[in-house]
Short mmCIF file of C-alpha atoms and ligand atoms in Angstrom, two decimals:
data_model
loop_
_atom_site.label_atom_id
_atom_site.label_comp_id
_atom_site.label_asym_id
_atom_site.label_seq_id
_atom_site.Cartn_x
_atom_site.Cartn_y
_atom_site.Cartn_z
CA MET D 10 -44.60 -21.12 -29.63
CA LYS D 11 -46.70 -21.43 -26.43
CA LEU D 12 -48.17 -24.70 -27.72
CA PHE D 13 -44.66 -25.91 -28.54
CA CYS D 14 -43.49 -25.12 -24.99
CA ALA D 15 -46.53 -26.84 -23.49
CA LEU D 16 -45.90 -29.97 -25.59
CA CYS D 17 -42.21 -30.01 -24.68
CA SER D 18 -43.03 -29.48 -21.03
CA ALA D 19 -45.44 -32.39 -21.04
CA ARG D 20 -43.02 -34.73 -22.78
CA ALA D 21 -39.88 -33.96 -20.78
CA ALA D 22 -39.80 -36.14 -17.68
CA ARG D 23 -38.18 -33.40 -15.66
CA ARG D 24 -35.77 -33.86 -12.78
CA GLU D 25 -36.82 -31.73 -9.80
CA PHE D 26 -33.37 -31.88 -8.24
CA PHE D 27 -29.92 -32.17 -9.72
CA PRO D 28 -27.86 -34.97 -8.20
CA CYS D 29 -24.66 -33.17 -7.12
CA GLY D 30 -21.85 -35.34 -5.96
CA ARG D 31 -18.54 -33.71 -6.82
CA ASP D 32 -16.11 -31.97 -4.58
CA VAL D 33 -15.92 -28.34 -5.66
CA ALA D 34 -12.99 -27.30 -3.50
CA ARG D 35 -10.49 -28.39 -6.12
CA TRP D 36 -11.93 -25.95 -8.66
CA PHE D 37 -10.11 -23.13 -6.87
CA PRO D 38 -6.97 -22.60 -8.92
CA GLY D 39 -3.74 -21.44 -7.32
CA HIS D 40 -3.48 -18.15 -9.20
CA MET D 41 -6.77 -17.02 -7.65
CA ALA D 42 -5.45 -17.54 -4.13
CA LYS D 43 -2.43 -15.42 -5.07
CA GLY D 44 -4.70 -12.78 -6.64
CA LEU D 45 -6.81 -12.63 -3.48
CA LYS D 46 -3.74 -11.86 -1.35
CA LYS D 47 -2.47 -9.20 -3.77
CA MET D 48 -5.92 -7.70 -3.95
CA GLN D 49 -6.14 -7.40 -0.17
CA SER D 50 -2.82 -5.57 -0.01
CA SER D 51 -3.95 -3.09 -2.72
CA LEU D 52 -7.21 -2.23 -0.91
CA LYS D 53 -5.66 0.60 1.08
CA LEU D 54 -4.88 2.38 -2.20
CA VAL D 55 -8.48 2.54 -3.36
CA ASP D 56 -11.53 4.72 -2.65
CA CYS D 57 -14.23 2.34 -3.80
CA VAL D 58 -14.68 -1.27 -4.83
CA ILE D 59 -16.69 -2.21 -7.92
CA GLU D 60 -17.72 -5.83 -7.71
CA VAL D 61 -18.68 -7.31 -11.07
CA HIS D 62 -20.98 -10.30 -11.18
CA ASP D 63 -22.83 -12.24 -13.82
CA ALA D 64 -26.46 -11.07 -13.85
CA ARG D 65 -27.61 -14.66 -14.43
CA ILE D 66 -26.37 -15.59 -10.95
CA SER D 67 -27.23 -12.33 -9.19
CA PHE D 68 -27.39 -13.85 -5.72
CA HIS D 69 -24.21 -15.82 -5.83
CA VAL D 70 -22.54 -14.14 -2.97
CA ALA D 71 -20.77 -17.48 -2.63
CA GLY D 72 -18.50 -16.43 -5.45
CA ARG D 73 -17.65 -13.17 -3.71
CA PRO D 74 -14.43 -12.45 -1.91
CA PRO D 75 -15.11 -12.70 1.83
CA THR D 76 -16.57 -9.50 3.30
CA GLU D 77 -13.54 -9.08 5.56
CA THR D 78 -11.47 -8.78 2.37
CA LEU D 79 -13.44 -5.79 1.15
CA GLY D 80 -13.11 -3.79 4.38
CA LEU D 81 -15.20 -0.65 4.76
CA LYS D 82 -14.74 0.73 1.27
CA PRO D 83 -17.83 2.01 -0.58
CA HIS D 84 -19.12 -0.79 -2.74
CA LEU D 85 -20.97 -0.93 -6.07
CA LEU D 86 -22.33 -4.19 -7.43
CA VAL D 87 -22.33 -4.33 -11.23
CA LEU D 88 -24.46 -7.17 -12.60
CA ASN D 89 -23.00 -7.62 -16.06
CA LYS D 90 -24.10 -9.66 -19.09
CA MET D 91 -27.65 -8.39 -18.61
CA ASP D 92 -28.27 -9.31 -22.26
CA LEU D 93 -27.96 -12.99 -21.29
CA ALA D 94 -30.07 -12.74 -18.14
CA ASP D 95 -33.83 -13.03 -17.76
CA LEU D 96 -34.57 -9.76 -15.98
CA THR D 97 -38.35 -9.84 -16.07
CA GLU D 98 -38.24 -9.66 -12.26
CA GLN D 99 -35.49 -7.04 -12.08
CA GLN D 100 -37.16 -5.04 -9.29
CA LYS D 101 -37.57 -8.19 -7.20
CA ILE D 102 -33.87 -8.97 -7.72
CA ILE D 103 -32.87 -5.46 -6.61
CA HIS D 104 -35.16 -5.74 -3.59
CA HIS D 105 -33.70 -9.13 -2.66
CA LEU D 106 -30.15 -7.78 -2.94
CA GLU D 107 -31.07 -4.79 -0.78
CA GLY D 108 -32.21 -7.28 1.84
CA ARG D 109 -28.70 -8.71 1.77
CA GLY D 110 -27.17 -5.28 2.32
CA LEU D 111 -26.25 -4.70 -1.35
CA LYS D 112 -27.86 -1.32 -1.92
CA ASN D 113 -25.92 -0.02 -4.91
CA VAL D 114 -26.62 -2.18 -7.93
CA ILE D 115 -26.33 -1.44 -11.67
CA PHE D 116 -27.13 -3.90 -14.47
CA THR D 117 -24.84 -3.60 -17.49
CA ASN D 118 -24.05 -4.97 -20.90
CA CYS D 119 -20.41 -4.25 -21.66
CA ILE D 120 -20.66 -5.37 -25.26
CA LYS D 121 -23.29 -2.76 -26.12
CA ASP D 122 -22.22 -0.28 -23.40
CA GLU D 123 -25.70 -0.40 -21.82
CA ASN D 124 -25.95 1.52 -18.50
CA ILE D 125 -22.17 2.08 -18.48
CA LYS D 126 -22.70 5.84 -18.17
CA GLN D 127 -24.40 5.34 -14.78
CA ILE D 128 -21.29 3.91 -13.14
CA ILE D 129 -18.94 6.87 -12.68
CA PRO D 130 -21.61 9.26 -11.29
CA LYS D 131 -22.68 6.51 -8.84
CA VAL D 132 -19.08 5.82 -7.75
CA THR D 133 -18.42 9.56 -7.34
CA GLU D 134 -21.54 9.86 -5.19
CA LEU D 135 -20.54 6.89 -3.02
CA ILE D 136 -17.03 8.25 -2.48
CA GLY D 137 -18.52 11.67 -1.68
CA TYR D 138 -20.44 10.14 1.23
CA SER D 139 -17.51 8.12 2.56
CA TYR D 140 -14.49 8.81 4.76
CA ARG D 141 -11.31 8.61 2.63
CA TYR D 142 -8.76 8.35 5.46
CA HIS D 143 -5.22 9.22 4.24
CA ARG D 144 -6.55 9.71 0.71
CA ALA D 145 -8.75 12.69 1.66
CA GLN D 146 -6.41 15.28 0.04
CA ASN D 147 -5.95 13.22 -3.08
CA LEU D 148 -7.94 14.68 -5.98
CA GLU D 149 -7.87 11.54 -8.04
CA TYR D 150 -10.04 8.53 -7.33
CA CYS D 151 -8.79 4.98 -7.48
CA ILE D 152 -11.27 2.15 -7.82
CA MET D 153 -10.68 -1.58 -7.58
CA VAL D 154 -12.61 -3.90 -9.86
CA ILE D 155 -13.13 -7.37 -8.44
CA GLY D 156 -15.25 -10.42 -9.20
CA VAL D 157 -15.16 -14.06 -10.16
CA PRO D 158 -13.34 -14.87 -13.43
CA ASN D 159 -14.85 -14.19 -16.83
CA VAL D 160 -17.73 -11.98 -15.63
CA GLY D 161 -16.50 -9.05 -17.73
CA LYS D 162 -14.23 -7.01 -15.45
CA SER D 163 -11.81 -6.13 -18.24
CA SER D 164 -14.71 -5.51 -20.63
CA LEU D 165 -16.18 -3.08 -18.10
CA ILE D 166 -12.92 -1.14 -17.91
CA ASN D 167 -12.76 -0.98 -21.69
CA ALA D 168 -16.42 0.11 -21.89
CA LEU D 169 -15.81 2.91 -19.36
CA ARG D 170 -12.84 4.13 -21.38
CA ARG D 171 -14.91 4.05 -24.57
CA GLN D 172 -17.67 6.07 -22.93
CA HIS D 173 -15.63 8.61 -20.99
CA LEU D 174 -12.31 8.92 -22.80
CA ARG D 175 -13.38 7.88 -26.27
CA ILE D 176 -10.46 5.45 -26.41
CA GLY D 177 -10.40 1.72 -26.71
CA LYS D 178 -8.88 -1.31 -25.11
CA ALA D 179 -6.58 -1.20 -22.12
CA ALA D 180 -7.47 -4.47 -20.43
CA ARG D 181 -7.27 -7.85 -22.15
CA VAL D 182 -10.62 -9.52 -22.69
CA GLY D 183 -11.11 -13.24 -23.23
CA GLY D 184 -13.80 -15.88 -23.53
CA GLU D 185 -12.10 -18.14 -20.98
CA PRO D 186 -11.72 -17.55 -17.25
CA GLY D 187 -8.31 -16.48 -15.98
CA ILE D 188 -7.23 -14.02 -18.69
CA THR D 189 -6.17 -11.38 -16.15
CA ARG D 190 -3.44 -13.03 -14.12
CA ALA D 191 -1.83 -10.22 -12.13
CA VAL D 192 -3.24 -7.20 -10.30
CA MET D 193 -2.60 -4.68 -13.05
CA SER D 194 -1.31 -1.16 -12.92
CA ARG D 195 -3.83 1.63 -12.81
CA ILE D 196 -5.90 2.32 -15.90
CA GLN D 197 -7.45 5.74 -16.39
CA VAL D 198 -11.18 5.63 -17.14
CA CYS D 199 -12.30 9.22 -16.70
CA GLU D 200 -10.91 12.76 -16.88
CA ARG D 201 -13.46 14.61 -14.74
CA PRO D 202 -13.35 13.41 -12.05
CA LEU D 203 -9.89 11.96 -12.59
CA MET D 204 -10.50 8.28 -12.00
CA PHE D 205 -8.31 5.19 -12.28
CA LEU D 206 -9.29 1.56 -12.03
CA LEU D 207 -7.30 -1.44 -10.91
CA ASP D 208 -8.21 -4.58 -12.79
CA THR D 209 -7.71 -7.74 -10.73
CA PRO D 210 -7.51 -11.38 -11.66
CA GLY D 211 -10.86 -13.08 -11.15
CA VAL D 212 -11.17 -14.02 -7.53
CA LEU D 213 -13.38 -16.95 -6.68
CA ASP D 214 -14.11 -17.52 -3.05
CA PRO D 215 -12.50 -20.83 -2.06
CA ARG D 216 -15.45 -21.40 0.28
CA ILE D 217 -18.01 -22.42 -2.36
CA GLN D 218 -20.56 -24.03 -0.12
CA SER D 219 -22.56 -26.18 -2.46
CA VAL D 220 -21.90 -28.14 -5.58
CA GLU D 221 -24.90 -26.50 -7.25
CA THR D 222 -23.32 -23.09 -6.67
CA GLY D 223 -20.17 -24.38 -8.34
CA LEU D 224 -22.19 -25.76 -11.25
CA LYS D 225 -23.96 -22.42 -11.82
CA LEU D 226 -20.61 -20.64 -11.80
CA ALA D 227 -19.21 -23.24 -14.20
CA LEU D 228 -22.24 -22.92 -16.49
CA CYS D 229 -21.57 -19.18 -16.75
CA GLY D 230 -17.96 -19.93 -17.68
CA THR D 231 -16.25 -18.74 -14.51
CA VAL D 232 -14.31 -22.00 -14.11
CA LEU D 233 -12.33 -23.69 -16.87
CA ASP D 234 -14.71 -26.29 -18.32
CA HIS D 235 -12.28 -29.20 -18.21
CA LEU D 236 -11.84 -28.77 -14.44
CA VAL D 237 -15.50 -29.60 -13.90
CA GLY D 238 -16.14 -31.71 -17.00
CA GLU D 239 -17.99 -30.46 -20.05
CA GLU D 240 -20.53 -33.27 -19.94
CA ALA D 241 -21.31 -32.61 -16.26
CA ILE D 242 -21.89 -28.91 -16.99
CA ALA D 243 -23.97 -29.82 -20.06
CA ASP D 244 -26.12 -32.09 -17.88
CA TYR D 245 -26.69 -29.24 -15.42
CA LEU D 246 -27.56 -26.98 -18.35
CA LEU D 247 -30.13 -29.46 -19.65
CA TYR D 248 -31.64 -29.84 -16.18
CA THR D 249 -31.87 -26.04 -15.85
CA LEU D 250 -33.39 -25.44 -19.29
CA ASN D 251 -36.07 -28.07 -18.69
CA ARG D 252 -36.89 -26.79 -15.19
CA HIS D 253 -37.19 -23.24 -16.54
CA LYS D 254 -39.26 -24.47 -19.50
CA LEU D 255 -36.71 -23.01 -21.92
CA PHE D 256 -37.13 -25.44 -24.77
CA GLY D 257 -35.26 -23.44 -27.40
CA TYR D 258 -32.65 -26.25 -27.54
CA VAL D 259 -35.27 -28.63 -28.99
CA GLN D 260 -35.78 -26.40 -32.03
CA HIS D 261 -32.14 -25.29 -32.22
CA TYR D 262 -30.89 -28.87 -32.54
CA GLY D 263 -33.93 -30.21 -34.39
CA LEU D 264 -34.81 -32.72 -31.64
CA SER D 265 -38.19 -34.45 -31.75
CA ASN D 266 -39.06 -33.35 -28.21
CA ALA D 267 -37.62 -32.14 -24.92
CA CYS D 268 -35.72 -34.71 -22.94
CA ASP D 269 -34.00 -34.78 -19.57
CA ASP D 270 -31.44 -37.46 -20.45
CA VAL D 271 -28.18 -35.72 -21.30
CA GLN D 272 -26.66 -38.73 -23.09
CA HIS D 273 -29.66 -38.89 -25.40
CA VAL D 274 -29.56 -35.13 -26.09
CA LEU D 275 -25.77 -35.07 -26.66
CA LYS D 276 -26.05 -38.03 -29.02
CA SER D 277 -28.64 -36.16 -31.10
CA VAL D 278 -26.52 -32.99 -31.02
CA ALA D 279 -23.44 -34.92 -32.15
CA VAL D 280 -25.35 -36.58 -34.98
CA LYS D 281 -26.84 -33.26 -36.10
CA LEU D 282 -23.42 -31.59 -36.09
CA GLY D 283 -21.76 -34.58 -37.73
CA LYS D 284 -19.38 -34.92 -34.79
CA THR D 285 -18.37 -38.55 -34.56
CA ARG D 286 -15.20 -40.37 -33.59
CA LYS D 287 -13.62 -43.76 -34.21
CA VAL D 288 -13.29 -45.96 -31.13
CA LYS D 289 -11.41 -49.26 -31.02
CA VAL D 290 -13.45 -52.09 -29.53
CA LEU D 291 -11.88 -55.41 -28.55
CA THR D 292 -13.95 -58.36 -29.76
CA GLY D 293 -13.31 -62.11 -29.62
CA THR D 294 -11.99 -61.99 -33.20
CA GLY D 295 -9.78 -58.90 -32.82
CA ASP D 296 -10.00 -55.10 -32.80
CA VAL D 297 -12.93 -53.45 -34.53
CA ASN D 298 -13.25 -49.73 -35.23
CA VAL D 299 -16.67 -48.41 -34.25
CA ILE D 300 -18.04 -44.95 -35.09
CA GLN D 301 -19.48 -43.26 -32.01
CA PRO D 302 -21.07 -39.84 -31.41
CA ASN D 303 -18.50 -37.39 -30.03
CA TYR D 304 -20.15 -36.55 -26.72
CA SER D 305 -17.44 -34.07 -25.64
CA MET D 306 -17.75 -32.01 -28.81
CA ALA D 307 -21.53 -32.09 -28.54
CA ALA D 308 -21.33 -30.94 -24.89
CA ARG D 309 -18.95 -28.12 -25.87
CA ASN D 310 -21.30 -26.96 -28.61
CA PHE D 311 -24.33 -27.11 -26.27
CA LEU D 312 -22.48 -24.95 -23.70
CA GLN D 313 -21.22 -22.46 -26.29
CA THR D 314 -24.70 -22.11 -27.75
CA PHE D 315 -26.13 -21.39 -24.29
CA ARG D 316 -23.35 -18.96 -23.35
CA SER D 317 -23.77 -16.96 -26.52
CA GLY D 318 -27.44 -16.44 -25.61
CA LEU D 319 -28.90 -18.49 -28.46
CA LEU D 320 -31.02 -20.60 -26.10
CA GLY D 321 -32.64 -17.54 -24.54
CA PRO D 322 -32.06 -15.43 -21.43
CA VAL D 323 -32.00 -17.22 -18.10
CA MET D 324 -32.03 -16.44 -14.37
CA LEU D 325 -30.13 -19.26 -12.71
CA ASP D 326 -31.07 -18.03 -9.24
CA ARG D 327 -34.79 -18.14 -9.99
CA ASP D 328 -35.52 -20.57 -7.14
CA ILE D 329 -33.89 -18.24 -4.61
CA LEU D 330 -35.93 -15.34 -6.00
CA GLN D 331 -39.13 -17.34 -5.71
CA GLY D 332 -38.26 -18.45 -2.18
CA LEU D 333 -38.16 -22.11 -3.22
CA PRO D 334 -35.88 -24.45 -1.28
CA THR D 335 -32.46 -24.82 -2.87
CA ALA D 336 -29.09 -26.20 -1.92
CA ASP D 337 -27.79 -22.60 -2.06
CA MET D 338 -30.19 -21.18 0.50
CA ASP D 339 -27.78 -21.22 3.38
CA LEU D 340 -25.12 -19.24 1.59
N1 GTP G 414 -22.90 -11.29 -23.71
C1 GTP G 414 -22.02 -10.56 -23.02
N2 GTP G 414 -20.72 -10.93 -22.98
C2 GTP G 414 -19.86 -10.16 -22.27
C3 GTP G 414 -20.28 -9.00 -21.56
N3 GTP G 414 -19.20 -8.48 -20.94
C4 GTP G 414 -18.15 -9.27 -21.25
N4 GTP G 414 -18.54 -10.29 -22.04
C5 GTP G 414 -17.70 -11.39 -22.58
O1 GTP G 414 -17.31 -12.19 -21.46
C6 GTP G 414 -16.01 -12.73 -21.68
C7 GTP G 414 -15.11 -12.40 -20.49
O2 GTP G 414 -14.87 -11.00 -20.44
P1 GTP G 414 -13.60 -10.38 -19.66
O3 GTP G 414 -13.78 -8.91 -19.69
O4 GTP G 414 -12.31 -10.94 -20.21
O5 GTP G 414 -13.83 -10.96 -18.20
P2 GTP G 414 -12.88 -10.84 -16.91
O6 GTP G 414 -13.81 -10.83 -15.75
O7 GTP G 414 -11.95 -9.70 -17.05
O8 GTP G 414 -12.12 -12.22 -17.00
P3 GTP G 414 -10.80 -12.74 -16.17
O9 GTP G 414 -9.65 -12.02 -16.77
O10 GTP G 414 -10.83 -14.21 -16.46
O11 GTP G 414 -11.03 -12.47 -14.74
C8 GTP G 414 -15.52 -12.12 -23.00
O12 GTP G 414 -15.76 -13.07 -24.02
C9 GTP G 414 -16.41 -10.90 -23.19
O13 GTP G 414 -16.57 -10.56 -24.54
C10 GTP G 414 -21.68 -8.62 -21.63
O14 GTP G 414 -22.17 -7.65 -21.05
N5 GTP G 414 -22.50 -9.44 -22.37
#
C-alpha cells in the first residue's frame, strides 16, 4: 500500500493551490437568514448552546453564527462525523480550538452513538457553573442545538434520546442540507436532569470569507450541491485527495494512476460506471448523435463515495493545523 501511495504521489502532478474564483455570498439561502433571526429570539429561553460541526472542518468558525448571536450562554462544541475525519492529531486539534477560546469540545459519531453519553454530563456541568438569570428557579434545562446544515444536529438529538430515554426518532434526519426548516418545538432528551433540546434549521454564517471555506463546507455537504456545481466540488475533492496523498480513489475507480485533472478523472469514472449520454452535435451535413461520458453523474458518484467515507478519513483543515499558509487563515 505504501509503495502504491508513493507511486501515485510521484505520478500525480499536484496543484499546490486551488484556483478559487466564485462568489460564495449567493450560497446563503433565504431560509437560513430566517432561521438565524428565529434562533436569536429563542436564545433567552435556553441555558446552554450546543454547536454541532463537522469534525472534518474543525476550525471552520467561518460557518458559525456570529458570536454576538450566541450571547453569553455556556457553549459546547460537538465535532460530529468523527468516523469520517482523520483524527490522528486529535490532541493538536483540541489544543488549537482552546487557543480560539473553544474549551468544551466533544467528538461524536451519531450513527454509532460514539461519545454521546459524554454530552449531558458536560452540559449539566457547564450550566452548573453559569448564571441562569430569570431561569434560575426553573428545574428543567433547555438547550439549543445550532450549526451549519447537514452536520448531524437532528441525528445528535435522536442519538441522545436513544441513549438516555431509550426511544427513537424525534427529529427528521436527511442526507441533504436544509431538512430542518423551522425552529422546532422542544424535544425531551433526558429525564434526570430533565432536559429539552431545540433543534434549529442549519445556520450558515452569511459572512463566509473565502471561497475555499465555502468549498470545504460544500464538500462536506452543507450546501446543496447544485448551488455550487457538482463538478466544481469534485475538482476541489480531487485537489484535496491528491494534496493529502489519499489515493484510495485510484484503486476504487480502477484508474491507472493518480491524476490532478478532474475532467480526465471524471471521464474514467463515467466510463467505469457506464454513465454516458447522447449529445447532438451540429455538423456540416446535419445533426449527429455522439455518445459522451456523463460528467455530472460521475461527479455525483465521486462526491457520494467520498462522503460515505469510502475514500478514507480526511482532515480538511490540515493546513491550518500544520500552520501552513491558507486562504482561510484570516478567519
Ligand atoms: N458518517 C456519519 N454520518 C452522520 C453522522 N451524523 C449524522 N450523519 C448523517 O448526516 C446527514 C445529515 O444529518 P442530519 O441529522 O439530518 O443533519 P442536520 O444538521 O440536522 O441537517 P439540517 O436539517 O439540514 O440542518 C444524514 O445523512 C445523517 O445520517 C455521523 O456521526 N457520521
